[in-house]
Amino acid sequence: MTSSHTDCHYCLQSLRGRKYALREENAYCVTCYDSLFANPCEECKQPIECDSKDLAYKGRHWHERCFKCAKCSRSLVEKPFAAKDELLLCTECYSDEYSSKCFHCQKTIMPGSRKMEFKGSSWHESCFVCQYCRQPLGTKPLITKDNENYCVPCFEKQFAHYCYSCKKVITSGGVTYHDQPWHRECFVCAGCKTQLSGQRFISKDEYPYCVDCFSKLYAKKCAACRKPITALGGAKFVSFEERQWHGECFNCAKCSVSLVGQRFLTRQDDVLCHECGPA
């Protein structure tokens, strides 16, 4: 090797007719260069001399002959590999030991390939597809049913219920009324529009009403107290000649004894027990 450099920068011996190496524009004889700058090999711990190929990965160095799989000892030179706990492994050994299995096809997801994760399981990107249209789901919104994944449009076509009120898709929850699905927020009193989900209500002409609205609009009034009779919760009431009474209000107009289940007499608008009637 010929150069304008004539002496080793370290030992100062002549370089004429000898091999040398350059570092930061300074020339070194091979012996000095190796002793000063050669990296130790991770595998054999010997210096990687300047006339040997130095293979580096994440700040560590190997001889070309030492750069091999820690498990099967096959050379990794110019081949894909993976690192685990500071050990280098060929893709086959890494897959056998550490790679995830695809939830769909149960085959290994090879290092370097794109992996999709959902609900604690892994998929090949090509396996993570809508069960119906088979299009990749990627990071799109999806809905799971019976352990199968669907894109939102396909799920709606196949399974979704449509609200009886607003006609839009019910994606979660909902209320069933007269065998029809409703959004919770759409299931409201036909009178005051208060939400009825989880509340007591009364049906009239296929429409739901809160107790207050039904009482105001439809309930008959008690002939005694003039308050609405709703019969809500199984409350008893008495009906006679187009008049109605709460069970607790159906009493003798004179002595106030209960007439429920008893014989009684009427005098104009009053109802009387048999003792008070003749009097």
PDB file of C-alpha atoms in Angstrom:
ATOM      1  CA  MET A   1       0.000   0.000   0.000  1.00  0.00           C
ATOM      2  CA  THR A   2       1.544   3.286  -1.046  1.00  0.00           C
ATOM      3  CA  SER A   3       0.748   6.589   0.640  1.00  0.00           C
ATOM      4  CA  SER A   4       2.214   9.953   1.593  1.00  0.00           C
ATOM      5  CA  HIS A   5       2.276   8.630   5.177  1.00  0.00           C
ATOM      6  CA  THR A   6       5.784   7.376   5.978  1.00  0.00           C
ATOM      7  CA  ASP A   7       5.729   6.502   9.709  1.00  0.00           C
ATOM      8  CA  CYS A   8       3.273   4.824  12.097  1.00  0.00           C
ATOM      9  CA  HIS A   9       1.529   7.487  14.129  1.00  0.00           C
ATOM     10  CA  TYR A  10       1.934   5.411  17.324  1.00  0.00           C
ATOM     11  CA  CYS A  11       5.206   3.470  17.202  1.00  0.00           C
ATOM     12  CA  LEU A  12       6.841   5.817  14.695  1.00  0.00           C
ATOM     13  CA  GLN A  13       8.290   2.905  12.682  1.00  0.00           C
ATOM     14  CA  SER A  14       8.528   3.341   8.953  1.00  0.00           C
ATOM     15  CA  LEU A  15       5.531   2.223   6.934  1.00  0.00           C
ATOM     16  CA  ARG A  16       7.422   1.903   3.671  1.00  0.00           C
ATOM     17  CA  GLY A  17       6.526  -1.412   2.050  1.00  0.00           C
ATOM     18  CA  ARG A  18       4.207  -2.342   4.926  1.00  0.00           C
ATOM     19  CA  LYS A  19       0.427  -2.548   5.310  1.00  0.00           C
ATOM     20  CA  TYR A  20      -1.146   0.130   7.438  1.00  0.00           C
ATOM     21  CA  ALA A  21      -4.559   1.481   8.398  1.00  0.00           C
ATOM     22  CA  LEU A  22      -5.885   5.028   8.583  1.00  0.00           C
ATOM     23  CA  ARG A  23      -7.848   6.470  11.487  1.00  0.00           C
ATOM     24  CA  GLU A  24      -8.766  10.150  11.701  1.00  0.00           C
ATOM     25  CA  GLU A  25      -6.256  10.831   8.895  1.00  0.00           C
ATOM     26  CA  ASN A  26      -3.450   9.218  10.884  1.00  0.00           C
ATOM     27  CA  ALA A  27      -1.643   6.112   9.642  1.00  0.00           C
ATOM     28  CA  TYR A  28      -0.920   3.126  11.904  1.00  0.00           C
ATOM     29  CA  CYS A  29       0.913  -0.057  11.289  1.00  0.00           C
ATOM     30  CA  VAL A  30      -1.346  -3.118  11.503  1.00  0.00           C
ATOM     31  CA  THR A  31       0.042  -4.216  14.854  1.00  0.00           C
ATOM     32  CA  CYS A  32      -0.501  -0.825  16.491  1.00  0.00           C
ATOM     33  CA  TYR A  33      -3.922  -0.359  14.898  1.00  0.00           C
ATOM     34  CA  ASP A  34      -5.182  -3.735  16.165  1.00  0.00           C
ATOM     35  CA  SER A  35      -3.831  -3.166  19.679  1.00  0.00           C
ATOM     36  CA  LEU A  36      -5.290   0.332  19.872  1.00  0.00           C
ATOM     37  CA  PHE A  37      -8.583   0.170  18.009  1.00  0.00           C
ATOM     38  CA  ALA A  38      -9.665  -3.398  17.222  1.00  0.00           C
ATOM     39  CA  ASN A  39     -13.090  -4.259  18.716  1.00  0.00           C
ATOM     40  CA  PRO A  40     -13.371  -7.456  20.770  1.00  0.00           C
ATOM     41  CA  CYS A  41     -15.666 -10.076  19.235  1.00  0.00           C
ATOM     42  CA  GLU A  42     -18.823 -10.795  21.260  1.00  0.00           C
ATOM     43  CA  GLU A  43     -18.522 -14.508  20.499  1.00  0.00           C
ATOM     44  CA  CYS A  44     -14.837 -15.451  20.785  1.00  0.00           C
ATOM     45  CA  LYS A  45     -13.668 -12.372  22.736  1.00  0.00           C
ATOM     46  CA  GLN A  46     -10.639 -11.991  20.407  1.00  0.00           C
ATOM     47  CA  PRO A  47      -9.884  -8.657  18.712  1.00  0.00           C
ATOM     48  CA  ILE A  48     -11.318  -8.156  15.242  1.00  0.00           C
ATOM     49  CA  GLU A  49      -8.169  -7.300  13.317  1.00  0.00           C
ATOM     50  CA  CYS A  50      -8.106  -4.648  10.658  1.00  0.00           C
ATOM     51  CA  ASP A  51      -7.836  -7.200   7.850  1.00  0.00           C
ATOM     52  CA  SER A  52     -10.993  -9.004   9.123  1.00  0.00           C
ATOM     53  CA  LYS A  53     -14.579  -7.952   8.471  1.00  0.00           C
ATOM     54  CA  ASP A  54     -16.141  -6.350  11.548  1.00  0.00           C
ATOM     55  CA  LEU A  55     -19.909  -6.981  11.766  1.00  0.00           C
ATOM     56  CA  ALA A  56     -21.657  -4.634  14.182  1.00  0.00           C
ATOM     57  CA  TYR A  57     -25.144  -4.601  15.700  1.00  0.00           C
ATOM     58  CA  LYS A  58     -26.328  -2.153  18.370  1.00  0.00           C
ATOM     59  CA  GLY A  59     -22.797  -1.278  19.505  1.00  0.00           C
ATOM     60  CA  ARG A  60     -21.550  -4.877  19.623  1.00  0.00           C
ATOM     61  CA  HIS A  61     -19.093  -6.480  17.207  1.00  0.00           C
ATOM     62  CA  TRP A  62     -18.450  -9.931  15.725  1.00  0.00           C
ATOM     63  CA  HIS A  63     -15.992 -11.639  13.407  1.00  0.00           C
ATOM     64  CA  GLU A  64     -17.765 -12.700  10.240  1.00  0.00           C
ATOM     65  CA  ARG A  65     -17.218 -16.355  11.226  1.00  0.00           C
ATOM     66  CA  CYS A  66     -18.657 -15.710  14.712  1.00  0.00           C
ATOM     67  CA  PHE A  67     -21.816 -13.918  13.593  1.00  0.00           C
ATOM     68  CA  LYS A  68     -24.212 -16.873  13.915  1.00  0.00           C
ATOM     69  CA  CYS A  69     -27.455 -18.008  15.529  1.00  0.00           C
ATOM     70  CA  ALA A  70     -27.067 -18.657  19.256  1.00  0.00           C
ATOM     71  CA  LYS A  71     -29.304 -21.703  19.030  1.00  0.00           C
ATOM     72  CA  CYS A  72     -28.621 -23.524  15.755  1.00  0.00           C
ATOM     73  CA  SER A  73     -25.194 -21.929  14.987  1.00  0.00           C
ATOM     74  CA  ARG A  74     -26.081 -21.143  11.396  1.00  0.00           C
ATOM     75  CA  SER A  75     -24.383 -18.063   9.962  1.00  0.00           C
ATOM     76  CA  LEU A  76     -26.440 -14.866  10.110  1.00  0.00           C
ATOM     77  CA  VAL A  77     -24.274 -12.984   7.620  1.00  0.00           C
ATOM     78  CA  GLU A  78     -26.567 -11.206   5.136  1.00  0.00           C
ATOM     79  CA  LYS A  79     -29.597 -13.043   6.576  1.00  0.00           C
ATOM     80  CA  PRO A  80     -32.533 -11.747   8.615  1.00  0.00           C
ATOM     81  CA  PHE A  81     -32.233 -12.287  12.341  1.00  0.00           C
ATOM     82  CA  ALA A  82     -33.793 -11.219  15.633  1.00  0.00           C
ATOM     83  CA  ALA A  83     -32.387 -10.389  19.063  1.00  0.00           C
ATOM     84  CA  LYS A  84     -33.744 -11.740  22.341  1.00  0.00           C
ATOM     85  CA  ASP A  85     -32.110 -11.152  25.729  1.00  0.00           C
ATOM     86  CA  GLU A  86     -28.895 -10.030  23.915  1.00  0.00           C
ATOM     87  CA  LEU A  87     -28.782 -13.287  21.916  1.00  0.00           C
ATOM     88  CA  LEU A  88     -28.945 -13.286  18.126  1.00  0.00           C
ATOM     89  CA  LEU A  89     -31.276 -15.847  16.579  1.00  0.00           C
ATOM     90  CA  CYS A  90     -32.160 -16.757  13.027  1.00  0.00           C
ATOM     91  CA  THR A  91     -35.828 -16.115  12.196  1.00  0.00           C
ATOM     92  CA  GLU A  92     -36.672 -19.816  12.334  1.00  0.00           C
ATOM     93  CA  CYS A  93     -35.278 -20.293  15.844  1.00  0.00           C
ATOM     94  CA  TYR A  94     -36.774 -17.041  17.069  1.00  0.00           C
ATOM     95  CA  SER A  95     -40.196 -18.044  15.733  1.00  0.00           C
ATOM     96  CA  ASP A  96     -40.004 -21.452  17.375  1.00  0.00           C
ATOM     97  CA  GLU A  97     -39.135 -19.919  20.738  1.00  0.00           C
ATOM     98  CA  TYR A  98     -40.850 -16.558  20.964  1.00  0.00           C
ATOM     99  CA  SER A  99     -43.109 -15.597  18.072  1.00  0.00           C
ATOM    100  CA  SER A 100     -46.857 -15.245  18.486  1.00  0.00           C
ATOM    101  CA  LYS A 101     -49.286 -17.566  16.762  1.00  0.00           C
ATOM    102  CA  CYS A 102     -52.001 -16.037  14.590  1.00  0.00           C
ATOM    103  CA  PHE A 103     -55.406 -16.325  16.285  1.00  0.00           C
ATOM    104  CA  HIS A 104     -57.019 -17.084  12.909  1.00  0.00           C
ATOM    105  CA  CYS A 105     -54.667 -19.492  11.089  1.00  0.00           C
ATOM    106  CA  GLN A 106     -52.599 -20.618  14.116  1.00  0.00           C
ATOM    107  CA  LYS A 107     -49.381 -20.173  12.129  1.00  0.00           C
ATOM    108  CA  THR A 108     -46.342 -18.300  13.439  1.00  0.00           C
ATOM    109  CA  ILE A 109     -46.190 -14.550  12.915  1.00  0.00           C
ATOM    110  CA  MET A 110     -42.646 -14.180  11.637  1.00  0.00           C
ATOM    111  CA  PRO A 111     -40.347 -11.447  13.007  1.00  0.00           C
ATOM    112  CA  GLY A 112     -40.438  -8.337  10.858  1.00  0.00           C
ATOM    113  CA  SER A 113     -43.932  -9.024   9.525  1.00  0.00           C
ATOM    114  CA  ARG A 114     -46.771  -6.737  10.556  1.00  0.00           C
ATOM    115  CA  LYS A 115     -48.785  -8.040  13.495  1.00  0.00           C
ATOM    116  CA  MET A 116     -52.278  -6.919  14.459  1.00  0.00           C
ATOM    117  CA  GLU A 117     -53.309  -7.178  18.117  1.00  0.00           C
ATOM    118  CA  PHE A 118     -56.874  -7.117  19.426  1.00  0.00           C
ATOM    119  CA  LYS A 119     -58.305  -8.194  22.790  1.00  0.00           C
ATOM    120  CA  GLY A 120     -55.078  -9.899  23.837  1.00  0.00           C
ATOM    121  CA  SER A 121     -54.677 -11.990  20.651  1.00  0.00           C
ATOM    122  CA  SER A 122     -52.484 -11.549  17.565  1.00  0.00           C
ATOM    123  CA  TRP A 123     -53.228 -11.861  13.858  1.00  0.00           C
ATOM    124  CA  HIS A 124     -51.309 -11.749  10.607  1.00  0.00           C
ATOM    125  CA  GLU A 125     -52.343  -8.536   8.898  1.00  0.00           C
ATOM    126  CA  SER A 126     -53.767 -10.640   6.044  1.00  0.00           C
ATOM    127  CA  CYS A 127     -55.819 -12.717   8.525  1.00  0.00           C
ATOM    128  CA  PHE A 128     -57.298  -9.780  10.421  1.00  0.00           C
ATOM    129  CA  VAL A 129     -60.259  -9.269   8.101  1.00  0.00           C
ATOM    130  CA  CYS A 130     -64.012  -8.781   8.280  1.00  0.00           C
ATOM    131  CA  GLN A 131     -65.729 -12.153   8.591  1.00  0.00           C
ATOM    132  CA  TYR A 132     -68.346 -11.141   6.004  1.00  0.00           C
ATOM    133  CA  CYS A 133     -66.676  -9.051   3.274  1.00  0.00           C
ATOM    134  CA  ARG A 134     -63.116 -10.381   3.934  1.00  0.00           C
ATOM    135  CA  GLN A 135     -61.629  -6.890   3.639  1.00  0.00           C
ATOM    136  CA  PRO A 136     -58.675  -6.035   5.946  1.00  0.00           C
ATOM    137  CA  LEU A 137     -59.787  -4.395   9.176  1.00  0.00           C
ATOM    138  CA  GLY A 138     -56.444  -2.751   9.983  1.00  0.00           C
ATOM    139  CA  THR A 139     -57.223   0.014  12.481  1.00  0.00           C
ATOM    140  CA  LYS A 140     -60.826   0.513  11.311  1.00  0.00           C
ATOM    141  CA  PRO A 141     -63.697   0.433  13.833  1.00  0.00           C
ATOM    142  CA  LEU A 142     -64.989  -3.112  14.249  1.00  0.00           C
ATOM    143  CA  ILE A 143     -67.609  -5.102  16.150  1.00  0.00           C
ATOM    144  CA  THR A 144     -67.095  -8.624  17.527  1.00  0.00           C
ATOM    145  CA  LYS A 145     -69.872 -11.224  17.595  1.00  0.00           C
ATOM    146  CA  ASP A 146     -69.412 -14.897  18.531  1.00  0.00           C
ATOM    147  CA  ASN A 147     -65.590 -14.456  18.424  1.00  0.00           C
ATOM    148  CA  GLU A 148     -65.736 -13.194  14.833  1.00  0.00           C
ATOM    149  CA  ASN A 149     -64.804  -9.649  13.792  1.00  0.00           C
ATOM    150  CA  TYR A 150     -66.888  -7.534  11.422  1.00  0.00           C
ATOM    151  CA  CYS A 151     -66.447  -4.097   9.920  1.00  0.00           C
ATOM    152  CA  VAL A 152     -69.248  -1.794  11.073  1.00  0.00           C
ATOM    153  CA  PRO A 153     -71.168  -1.707   7.716  1.00  0.00           C
ATOM    154  CA  CYS A 154     -71.217  -5.515   7.441  1.00  0.00           C
ATOM    155  CA  PHE A 155     -72.257  -5.958  11.064  1.00  0.00           C
ATOM    156  CA  GLU A 156     -75.124  -3.550  10.570  1.00  0.00           C
ATOM    157  CA  LYS A 157     -76.271  -5.381   7.444  1.00  0.00           C
ATOM    158  CA  GLN A 158     -76.133  -8.773   9.108  1.00  0.00           C
ATOM    159  CA  PHE A 159     -77.091  -8.290  12.727  1.00  0.00           C
ATOM    160  CA  ALA A 160     -77.989  -4.764  13.792  1.00  0.00           C
ATOM    161  CA  HIS A 161     -81.458  -3.773  14.950  1.00  0.00           C
ATOM    162  CA  TYR A 162     -82.983  -0.488  13.853  1.00  0.00           C
ATOM    163  CA  CYS A 163     -84.717   1.761  16.331  1.00  0.00           C
ATOM    164  CA  TYR A 164     -88.507   1.751  15.905  1.00  0.00           C
ATOM    165  CA  SER A 165     -88.555   5.497  16.598  1.00  0.00           C
ATOM    166  CA  CYS A 166     -85.605   7.072  14.732  1.00  0.00           C
ATOM    167  CA  LYS A 167     -84.907   4.150  12.321  1.00  0.00           C
ATOM    168  CA  LYS A 168     -81.169   4.343  13.039  1.00  0.00           C
ATOM    169  CA  VAL A 169     -78.942   1.413  13.984  1.00  0.00           C
ATOM    170  CA  ILE A 170     -78.809   0.325  17.629  1.00  0.00           C
ATOM    171  CA  THR A 171     -75.131  -0.482  18.227  1.00  0.00           C
ATOM    172  CA  SER A 172     -75.353  -1.277  21.946  1.00  0.00           C
ATOM    173  CA  GLY A 173     -77.977  -1.678  24.627  1.00  0.00           C
ATOM    174  CA  GLY A 174     -81.480  -0.638  23.728  1.00  0.00           C
ATOM    175  CA  VAL A 175     -85.039  -1.332  24.887  1.00  0.00           C
ATOM    176  CA  THR A 176     -87.635  -3.764  23.551  1.00  0.00           C
ATOM    177  CA  TYR A 177     -91.246  -2.565  23.596  1.00  0.00           C
ATOM    178  CA  HIS A 178     -94.110  -4.365  21.838  1.00  0.00           C
ATOM    179  CA  ASP A 179     -91.471  -6.648  20.265  1.00  0.00           C
ATOM    180  CA  GLN A 180     -89.781  -3.646  18.655  1.00  0.00           C
ATOM    181  CA  PRO A 181     -86.240  -2.370  19.419  1.00  0.00           C
ATOM    182  CA  TRP A 182     -85.684   1.210  20.581  1.00  0.00           C
ATOM    183  CA  HIS A 183     -82.674   3.277  21.528  1.00  0.00           C
ATOM    184  CA  ARG A 184     -82.810   4.007  25.249  1.00  0.00           C
ATOM    185  CA  GLU A 185     -82.779   7.721  24.474  1.00  0.00           C
ATOM    186  CA  CYS A 186     -85.633   7.294  21.965  1.00  0.00           C
ATOM    187  CA  PHE A 187     -87.902   5.362  24.328  1.00  0.00           C
ATOM    188  CA  VAL A 188     -89.753   8.357  25.767  1.00  0.00           C
ATOM    189  CA  CYS A 189     -93.190   9.219  27.074  1.00  0.00           C
ATOM    190  CA  ALA A 190     -95.588  10.009  24.225  1.00  0.00           C
ATOM    191  CA  GLY A 191     -96.839  12.947  26.269  1.00  0.00           C
ATOM    192  CA  CYS A 192     -93.972  14.791  27.974  1.00  0.00           C
ATOM    193  CA  LYS A 193     -91.043  13.080  26.124  1.00  0.00           C
ATOM    194  CA  THR A 194     -89.308  12.059  29.362  1.00  0.00           C
ATOM    195  CA  GLN A 195     -87.033   9.005  28.921  1.00  0.00           C
ATOM    196  CA  LEU A 196     -88.786   5.895  30.190  1.00  0.00           C
ATOM    197  CA  SER A 197     -85.907   3.410  30.220  1.00  0.00           C
ATOM    198  CA  GLY A 198     -85.821   1.911  33.724  1.00  0.00           C
ATOM    199  CA  GLN A 199     -88.974   3.849  34.730  1.00  0.00           C
ATOM    200  CA  ARG A 200     -92.563   2.724  35.299  1.00  0.00           C
ATOM    201  CA  PHE A 201     -94.857   3.446  32.359  1.00  0.00           C
ATOM    202  CA  ILE A 202     -98.306   2.587  31.001  1.00  0.00           C
ATOM    203  CA  SER A 203     -99.204   1.627  27.421  1.00  0.00           C
ATOM    204  CA  LYS A 204    -102.046   3.219  25.519  1.00  0.00           C
ATOM    205  CA  ASP A 205    -102.746   2.641  21.809  1.00  0.00           C
ATOM    206  CA  GLU A 206     -99.248   1.113  21.420  1.00  0.00           C
ATOM    207  CA  TYR A 207     -97.582   4.214  22.855  1.00  0.00           C
ATOM    208  CA  PRO A 208     -95.816   4.383  26.230  1.00  0.00           C
ATOM    209  CA  TYR A 209     -96.716   7.074  28.767  1.00  0.00           C
ATOM    210  CA  CYS A 210     -95.183   8.011  32.079  1.00  0.00           C
ATOM    211  CA  VAL A 211     -97.580   7.568  34.993  1.00  0.00           C
ATOM    212  CA  ASP A 212     -98.190  11.306  35.367  1.00  0.00           C
ATOM    213  CA  CYS A 213     -99.081  11.860  31.707  1.00  0.00           C
ATOM    214  CA  PHE A 214    -101.265   8.784  31.524  1.00  0.00           C
ATOM    215  CA  SER A 215    -103.133   9.882  34.642  1.00  0.00           C
ATOM    216  CA  LYS A 216    -103.690  13.370  33.261  1.00  0.00           C
ATOM    217  CA  LEU A 217    -104.754  12.183  29.817  1.00  0.00           C
ATOM    218  CA  TYR A 218    -106.595   8.890  30.281  1.00  0.00           C
ATOM    219  CA  ALA A 219    -107.091   7.712  33.855  1.00  0.00           C
ATOM    220  CA  LYS A 220    -110.624   7.776  35.274  1.00  0.00           C
ATOM    221  CA  LYS A 221    -111.167   9.846  38.384  1.00  0.00           C
ATOM    222  CA  CYS A 222    -112.163   8.315  41.696  1.00  0.00           C
ATOM    223  CA  ALA A 223    -115.787   9.260  42.516  1.00  0.00           C
ATOM    224  CA  ALA A 224    -114.739   9.911  46.112  1.00  0.00           C
ATOM    225  CA  CYS A 225    -111.326  11.658  46.078  1.00  0.00           C
ATOM    226  CA  ARG A 226    -111.342  12.752  42.413  1.00  0.00           C
ATOM    227  CA  LYS A 227    -107.778  11.574  41.957  1.00  0.00           C
ATOM    228  CA  PRO A 228    -106.807   9.390  38.929  1.00  0.00           C
ATOM    229  CA  ILE A 229    -107.243   5.647  39.170  1.00  0.00           C
ATOM    230  CA  THR A 230    -104.295   4.029  37.395  1.00  0.00           C
ATOM    231  CA  ALA A 231    -104.391   0.535  38.900  1.00  0.00           C
ATOM    232  CA  LEU A 232    -100.580   0.770  38.764  1.00  0.00           C
ATOM    233  CA  GLY A 233     -98.808  -2.000  40.663  1.00  0.00           C
ATOM    234  CA  GLY A 234    -101.994  -4.063  40.968  1.00  0.00           C
ATOM    235  CA  ALA A 235    -103.925  -1.546  43.106  1.00  0.00           C
ATOM    236  CA  LYS A 236    -107.599  -2.517  43.553  1.00  0.00           C
ATOM    237  CA  PHE A 237    -110.495  -0.382  42.408  1.00  0.00           C
ATOM    238  CA  VAL A 238    -114.276  -0.699  42.333  1.00  0.00           C
ATOM    239  CA  SER A 239    -116.527   0.076  39.384  1.00  0.00           C
ATOM    240  CA  PHE A 240    -120.312   0.574  39.587  1.00  0.00           C
ATOM    241  CA  GLU A 241    -122.645   2.126  37.023  1.00  0.00           C
ATOM    242  CA  GLU A 242    -119.891   3.939  35.116  1.00  0.00           C
ATOM    243  CA  ARG A 243    -118.336   5.270  38.313  1.00  0.00           C
ATOM    244  CA  GLN A 244    -115.036   4.099  39.805  1.00  0.00           C
ATOM    245  CA  TRP A 245    -113.477   4.292  43.241  1.00  0.00           C
ATOM    246  CA  HIS A 246    -110.063   3.485  44.658  1.00  0.00           C
ATOM    247  CA  GLY A 247    -110.440   0.422  46.878  1.00  0.00           C
ATOM    248  CA  GLU A 248    -109.584   2.506  49.939  1.00  0.00           C
ATOM    249  CA  CYS A 249    -112.098   5.193  48.915  1.00  0.00           C
ATOM    250  CA  PHE A 250    -115.121   2.897  48.453  1.00  0.00           C
ATOM    251  CA  ASN A 251    -116.661   3.585  51.859  1.00  0.00           C
ATOM    252  CA  CYS A 252    -120.095   4.283  53.268  1.00  0.00           C
ATOM    253  CA  ALA A 253    -120.834   7.989  52.828  1.00  0.00           C
ATOM    254  CA  LYS A 254    -122.296   8.161  56.341  1.00  0.00           C
ATOM    255  CA  CYS A 255    -120.250   5.896  58.663  1.00  0.00           C
ATOM    256  CA  SER A 256    -117.149   5.495  56.447  1.00  0.00           C
ATOM    257  CA  VAL A 257    -117.040   1.706  56.824  1.00  0.00           C
ATOM    258  CA  SER A 258    -115.373  -0.014  53.837  1.00  0.00           C
ATOM    259  CA  LEU A 259    -117.852  -1.414  51.329  1.00  0.00           C
ATOM    260  CA  VAL A 260    -115.312  -3.438  49.355  1.00  0.00           C
ATOM    261  CA  GLY A 261    -116.792  -6.945  48.995  1.00  0.00           C
ATOM    262  CA  GLN A 262    -119.928  -5.890  50.939  1.00  0.00           C
ATOM    263  CA  ARG A 263    -123.526  -5.316  49.941  1.00  0.00           C
ATOM    264  CA  PHE A 264    -124.403  -1.626  49.676  1.00  0.00           C
ATOM    265  CA  LEU A 265    -127.183   0.790  48.729  1.00  0.00           C
ATOM    266  CA  THR A 266    -127.084   3.938  46.633  1.00  0.00           C
ATOM    267  CA  ARG A 267    -128.807   7.218  47.384  1.00  0.00           C
ATOM    268  CA  GLN A 268    -128.302   9.798  44.646  1.00  0.00           C
ATOM    269  CA  ASP A 269    -124.463   9.988  44.326  1.00  0.00           C
ATOM    270  CA  ASP A 270    -123.756   8.357  47.682  1.00  0.00           C
ATOM    271  CA  VAL A 271    -123.072   4.714  48.486  1.00  0.00           C
ATOM    272  CA  LEU A 272    -124.257   3.476  51.882  1.00  0.00           C
ATOM    273  CA  CYS A 273    -123.881   0.360  53.983  1.00  0.00           C
ATOM    274  CA  HIS A 274    -127.007  -1.650  54.795  1.00  0.00           C
ATOM    275  CA  GLU A 275    -127.216  -0.190  58.282  1.00  0.00           C
ATOM    276  CA  CYS A 276    -126.990   3.435  57.203  1.00  0.00           C
ATOM    277  CA  GLY A 277    -129.082   3.026  54.053  1.00  0.00           C
ATOM    278  CA  PRO A 278    -132.519   2.413  55.653  1.00  0.00           C
ATOM    279  CA  ALA A 279    -131.917   5.207  58.136  1.00  0.00           C
TER     280      ALA A 279
END
